[in-house]
Coordinates of N, CA and C in Angstrom, one line a residue:
X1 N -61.7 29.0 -134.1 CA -60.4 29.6 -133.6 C -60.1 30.9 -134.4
X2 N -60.3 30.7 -135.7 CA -59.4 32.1 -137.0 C -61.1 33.0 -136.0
X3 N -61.7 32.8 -135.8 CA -63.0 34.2 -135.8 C -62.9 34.3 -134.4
X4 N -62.2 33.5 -133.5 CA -62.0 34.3 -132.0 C -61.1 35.4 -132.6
X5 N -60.0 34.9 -132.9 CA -58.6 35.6 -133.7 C -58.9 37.0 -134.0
X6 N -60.3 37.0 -134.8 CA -60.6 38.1 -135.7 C -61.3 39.0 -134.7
X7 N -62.7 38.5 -134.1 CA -63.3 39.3 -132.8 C -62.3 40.4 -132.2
X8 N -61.4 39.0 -131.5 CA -60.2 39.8 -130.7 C -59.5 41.4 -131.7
X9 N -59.4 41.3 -132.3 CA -58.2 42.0 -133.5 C -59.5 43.4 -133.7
X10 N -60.6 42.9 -133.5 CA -61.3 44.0 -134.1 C -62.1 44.9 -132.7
X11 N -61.8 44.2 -131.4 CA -62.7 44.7 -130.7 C -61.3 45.9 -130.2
X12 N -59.4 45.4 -130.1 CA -58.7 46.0 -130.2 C -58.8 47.2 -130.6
X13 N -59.2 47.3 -132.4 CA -59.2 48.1 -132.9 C -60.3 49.1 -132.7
X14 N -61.5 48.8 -132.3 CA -62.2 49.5 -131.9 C -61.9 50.6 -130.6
X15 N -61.2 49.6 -129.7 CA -60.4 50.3 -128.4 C -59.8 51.6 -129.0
X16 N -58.8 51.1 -129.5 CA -57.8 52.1 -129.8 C -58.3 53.1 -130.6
X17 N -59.4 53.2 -131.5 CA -60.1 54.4 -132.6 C -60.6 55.3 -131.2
X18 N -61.4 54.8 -130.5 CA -61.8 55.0 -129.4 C -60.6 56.1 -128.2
X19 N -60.2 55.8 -128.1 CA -58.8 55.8 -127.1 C -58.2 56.9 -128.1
X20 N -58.0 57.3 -129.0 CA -57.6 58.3 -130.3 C -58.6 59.5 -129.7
X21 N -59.5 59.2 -129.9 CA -60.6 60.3 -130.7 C -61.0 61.3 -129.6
X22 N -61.1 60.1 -128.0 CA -61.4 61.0 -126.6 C -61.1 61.7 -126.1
X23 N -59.2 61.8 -126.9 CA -58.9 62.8 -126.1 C -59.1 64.5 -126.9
X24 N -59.6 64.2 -127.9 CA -59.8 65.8 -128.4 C -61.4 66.2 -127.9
X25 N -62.1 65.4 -127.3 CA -63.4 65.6 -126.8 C -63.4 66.1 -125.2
X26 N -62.2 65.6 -124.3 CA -62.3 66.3 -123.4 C -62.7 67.5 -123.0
X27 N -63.7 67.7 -121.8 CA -64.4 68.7 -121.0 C -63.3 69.7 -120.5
X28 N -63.8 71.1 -121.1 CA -62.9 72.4 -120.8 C -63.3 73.0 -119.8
X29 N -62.8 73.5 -118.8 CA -63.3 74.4 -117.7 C -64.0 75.3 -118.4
X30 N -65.5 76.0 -118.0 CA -65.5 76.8 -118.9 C -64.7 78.2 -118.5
X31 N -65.0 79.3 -119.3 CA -64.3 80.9 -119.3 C -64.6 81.4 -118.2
X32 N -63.3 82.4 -117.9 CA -64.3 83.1 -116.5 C -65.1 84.0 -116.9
X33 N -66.2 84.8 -116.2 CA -67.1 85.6 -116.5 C -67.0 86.9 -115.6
X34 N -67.2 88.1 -116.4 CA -67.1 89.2 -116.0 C -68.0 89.9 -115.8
X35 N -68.1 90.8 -114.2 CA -69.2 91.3 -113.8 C -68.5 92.9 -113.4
X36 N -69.4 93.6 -113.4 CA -68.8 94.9 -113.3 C -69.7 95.2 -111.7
X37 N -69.0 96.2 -111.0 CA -70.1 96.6 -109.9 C -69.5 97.5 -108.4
X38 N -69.8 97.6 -107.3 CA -69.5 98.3 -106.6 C -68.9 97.6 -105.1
X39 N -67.8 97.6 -105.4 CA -67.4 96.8 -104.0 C -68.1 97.1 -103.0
X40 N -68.6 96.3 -101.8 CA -69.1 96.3 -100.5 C -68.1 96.2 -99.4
X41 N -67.5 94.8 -99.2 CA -67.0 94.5 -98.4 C -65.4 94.1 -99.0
X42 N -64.4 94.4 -98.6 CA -63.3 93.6 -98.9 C -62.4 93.0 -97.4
X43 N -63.0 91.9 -97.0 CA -62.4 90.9 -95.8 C -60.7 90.2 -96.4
X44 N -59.9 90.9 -95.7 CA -58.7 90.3 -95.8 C -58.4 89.4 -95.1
X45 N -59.2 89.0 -93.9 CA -58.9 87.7 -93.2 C -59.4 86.7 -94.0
X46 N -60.5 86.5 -94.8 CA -61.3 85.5 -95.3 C -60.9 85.6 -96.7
X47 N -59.9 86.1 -97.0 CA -60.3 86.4 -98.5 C -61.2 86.6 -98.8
X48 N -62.5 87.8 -98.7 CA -63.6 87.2 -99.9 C -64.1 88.8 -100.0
X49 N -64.6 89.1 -101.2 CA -65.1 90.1 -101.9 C -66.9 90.1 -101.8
X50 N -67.0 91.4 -101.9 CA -68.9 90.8 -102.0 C -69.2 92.6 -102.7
X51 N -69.9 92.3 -104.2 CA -69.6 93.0 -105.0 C -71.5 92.7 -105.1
X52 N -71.7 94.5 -105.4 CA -72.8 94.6 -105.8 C -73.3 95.3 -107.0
X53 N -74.3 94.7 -107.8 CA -74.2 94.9 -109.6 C -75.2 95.7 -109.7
X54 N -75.3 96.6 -110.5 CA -76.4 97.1 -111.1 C -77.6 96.7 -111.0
X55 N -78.6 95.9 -111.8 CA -79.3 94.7 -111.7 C -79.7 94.2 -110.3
X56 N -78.9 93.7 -109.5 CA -79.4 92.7 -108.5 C -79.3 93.6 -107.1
X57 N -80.2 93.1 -106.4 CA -80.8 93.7 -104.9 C -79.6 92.9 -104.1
X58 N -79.2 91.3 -104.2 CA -78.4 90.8 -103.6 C -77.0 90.6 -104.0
X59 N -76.1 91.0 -103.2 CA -74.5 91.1 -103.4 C -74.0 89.7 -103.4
X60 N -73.1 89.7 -104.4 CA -72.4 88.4 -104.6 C -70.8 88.3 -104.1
X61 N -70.6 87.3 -103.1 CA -70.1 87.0 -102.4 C -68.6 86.3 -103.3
X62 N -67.7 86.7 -103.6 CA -66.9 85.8 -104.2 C -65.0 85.5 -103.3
X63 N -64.6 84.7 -103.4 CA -63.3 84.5 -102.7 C -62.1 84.6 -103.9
X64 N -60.7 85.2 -102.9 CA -59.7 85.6 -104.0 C -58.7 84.0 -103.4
X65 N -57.9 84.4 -104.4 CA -56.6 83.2 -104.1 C -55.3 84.1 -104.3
X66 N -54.3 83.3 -103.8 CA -53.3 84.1 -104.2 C -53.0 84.2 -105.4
X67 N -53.4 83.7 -106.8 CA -53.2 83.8 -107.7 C -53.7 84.6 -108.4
X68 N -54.7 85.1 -107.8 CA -55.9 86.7 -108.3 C -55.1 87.4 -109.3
X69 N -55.4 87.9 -109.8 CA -54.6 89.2 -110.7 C -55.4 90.1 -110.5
X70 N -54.8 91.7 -109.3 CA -55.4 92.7 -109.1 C -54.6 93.7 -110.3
X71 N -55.4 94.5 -110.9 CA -54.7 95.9 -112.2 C -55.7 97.4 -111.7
X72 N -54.8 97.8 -111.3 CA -55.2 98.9 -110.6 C -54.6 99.9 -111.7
X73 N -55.4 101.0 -112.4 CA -54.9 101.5 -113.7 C -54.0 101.4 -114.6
X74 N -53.9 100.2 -114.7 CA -53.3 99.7 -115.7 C -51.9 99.2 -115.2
X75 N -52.0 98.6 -114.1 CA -50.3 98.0 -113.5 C -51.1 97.0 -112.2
X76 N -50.6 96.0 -112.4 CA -50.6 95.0 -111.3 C -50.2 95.5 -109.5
X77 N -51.4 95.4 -108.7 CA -51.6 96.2 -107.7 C -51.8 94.7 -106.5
X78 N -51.9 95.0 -105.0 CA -51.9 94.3 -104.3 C -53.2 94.6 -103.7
X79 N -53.9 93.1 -102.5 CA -55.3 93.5 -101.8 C -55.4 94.6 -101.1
X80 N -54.2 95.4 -101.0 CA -54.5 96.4 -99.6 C -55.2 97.6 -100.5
X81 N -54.5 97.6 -101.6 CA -55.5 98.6 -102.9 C -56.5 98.6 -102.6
X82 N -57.4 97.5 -102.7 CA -58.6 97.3 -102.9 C -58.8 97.9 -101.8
X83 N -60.7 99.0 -102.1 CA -61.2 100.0 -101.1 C -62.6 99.3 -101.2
X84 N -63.5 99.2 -100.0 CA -64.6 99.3 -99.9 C -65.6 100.5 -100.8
X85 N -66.2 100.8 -101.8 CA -67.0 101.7 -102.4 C -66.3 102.1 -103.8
X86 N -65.3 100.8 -104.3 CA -64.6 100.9 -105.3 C -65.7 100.2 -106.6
X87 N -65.4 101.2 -107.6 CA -66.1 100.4 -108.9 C -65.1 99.9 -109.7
X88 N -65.3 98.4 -109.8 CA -64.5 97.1 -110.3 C -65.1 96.1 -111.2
X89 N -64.4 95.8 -111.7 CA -64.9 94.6 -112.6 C -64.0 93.4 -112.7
X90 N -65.1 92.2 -111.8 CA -64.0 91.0 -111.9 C -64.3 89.7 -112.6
X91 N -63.6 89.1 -112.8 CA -63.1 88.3 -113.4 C -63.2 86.8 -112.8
X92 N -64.4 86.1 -113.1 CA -64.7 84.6 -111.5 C -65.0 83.6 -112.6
X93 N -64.9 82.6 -111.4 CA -65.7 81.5 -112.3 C -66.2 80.9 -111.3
X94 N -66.8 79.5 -111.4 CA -68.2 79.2 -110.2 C -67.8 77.5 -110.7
X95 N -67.3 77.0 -109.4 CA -66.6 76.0 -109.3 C -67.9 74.9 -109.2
X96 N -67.8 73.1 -109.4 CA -69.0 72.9 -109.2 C -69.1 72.7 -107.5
X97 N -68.3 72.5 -106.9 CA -68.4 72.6 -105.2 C -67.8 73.1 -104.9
X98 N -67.6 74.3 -103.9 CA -67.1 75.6 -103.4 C -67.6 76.9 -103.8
X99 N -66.9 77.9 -103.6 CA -67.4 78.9 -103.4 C -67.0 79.6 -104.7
X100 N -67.8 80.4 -105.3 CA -67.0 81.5 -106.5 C -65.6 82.2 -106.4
X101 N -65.0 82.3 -107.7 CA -63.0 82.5 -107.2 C -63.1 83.4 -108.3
X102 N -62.5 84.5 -107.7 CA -62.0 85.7 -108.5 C -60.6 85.2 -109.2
X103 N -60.8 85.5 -110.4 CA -59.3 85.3 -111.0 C -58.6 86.8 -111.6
X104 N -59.5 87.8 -111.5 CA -59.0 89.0 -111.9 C -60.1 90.1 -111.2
X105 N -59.0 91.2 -110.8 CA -60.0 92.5 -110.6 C -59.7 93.8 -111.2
X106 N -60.6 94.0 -111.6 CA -59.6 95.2 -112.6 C -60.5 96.6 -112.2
X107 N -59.7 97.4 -111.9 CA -60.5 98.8 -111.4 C -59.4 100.3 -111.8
X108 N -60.3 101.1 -112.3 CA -59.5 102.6 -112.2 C -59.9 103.5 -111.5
X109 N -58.4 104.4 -111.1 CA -59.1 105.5 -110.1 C -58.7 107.0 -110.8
X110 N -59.5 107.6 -110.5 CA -59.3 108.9 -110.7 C -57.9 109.7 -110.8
X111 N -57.4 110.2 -110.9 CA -56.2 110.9 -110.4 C -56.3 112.4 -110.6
X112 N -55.6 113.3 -109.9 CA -55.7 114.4 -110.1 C -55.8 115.6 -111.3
X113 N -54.6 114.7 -111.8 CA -54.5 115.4 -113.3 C -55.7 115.1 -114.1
X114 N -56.6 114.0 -113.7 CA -57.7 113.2 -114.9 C -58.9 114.5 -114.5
X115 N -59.4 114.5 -113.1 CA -60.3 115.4 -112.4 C -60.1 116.6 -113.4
X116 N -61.3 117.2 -113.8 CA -62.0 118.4 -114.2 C -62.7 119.4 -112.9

């Protein structure tokens, strides 16, 4: 009877060390990752961007949300900004089912005064 008692009392405490320690182990979304390159396409019906890099022959296809953060020289800008043949660098991450999601786009343009 006292070593059921004791079993019980310890397999508890095991629980609970357990149940402590998991939650600083939990799995982090990882970072988003930043690609720099030449816009192609910008589809406002579909949301989706398709950005082509340096490096690769094939363009990468990515979708915005409304929660995107577009910075268009340095001040928060809207999709109608965004131009086909613009150089940008965004900001995604790569979900495990669905499609790649832009969380930031960040691009500069020229201005007059900057032009030589």
């Amino acid at each position: 009877m006292k070593r059921n008692i004791i079993a019980k009392s310890m397999s508890l405490l095991v629980f609970t060390a357990l149940c402590l320690t998991a939650s600083t182990s939990w799995a982090r979304p990882p970072r988003a990752r930043e690609l720099c390159g030449a816009l192609q396409v910008v589809d406002r019906q579909t949301h989706l961007l398709t950005l082509l890099t340096a490096g690769n022959e094939t363009p990468l296809r990515l979708a915005w949300k409304a929660d995107t953060s577009l910075v268009r020289n340095g001040q928060f800008d809207t999709t109608e900004a965004l131009q086909a043949g613009a150089q940008v660098c965004v900001h995604y991450r790569t979900p495990f089912f669905g499609k790649p999601f832009v969380t930031k786009v960040v691009w500069h343009e020229k201005t007059a005064s900057l032009q030589h």
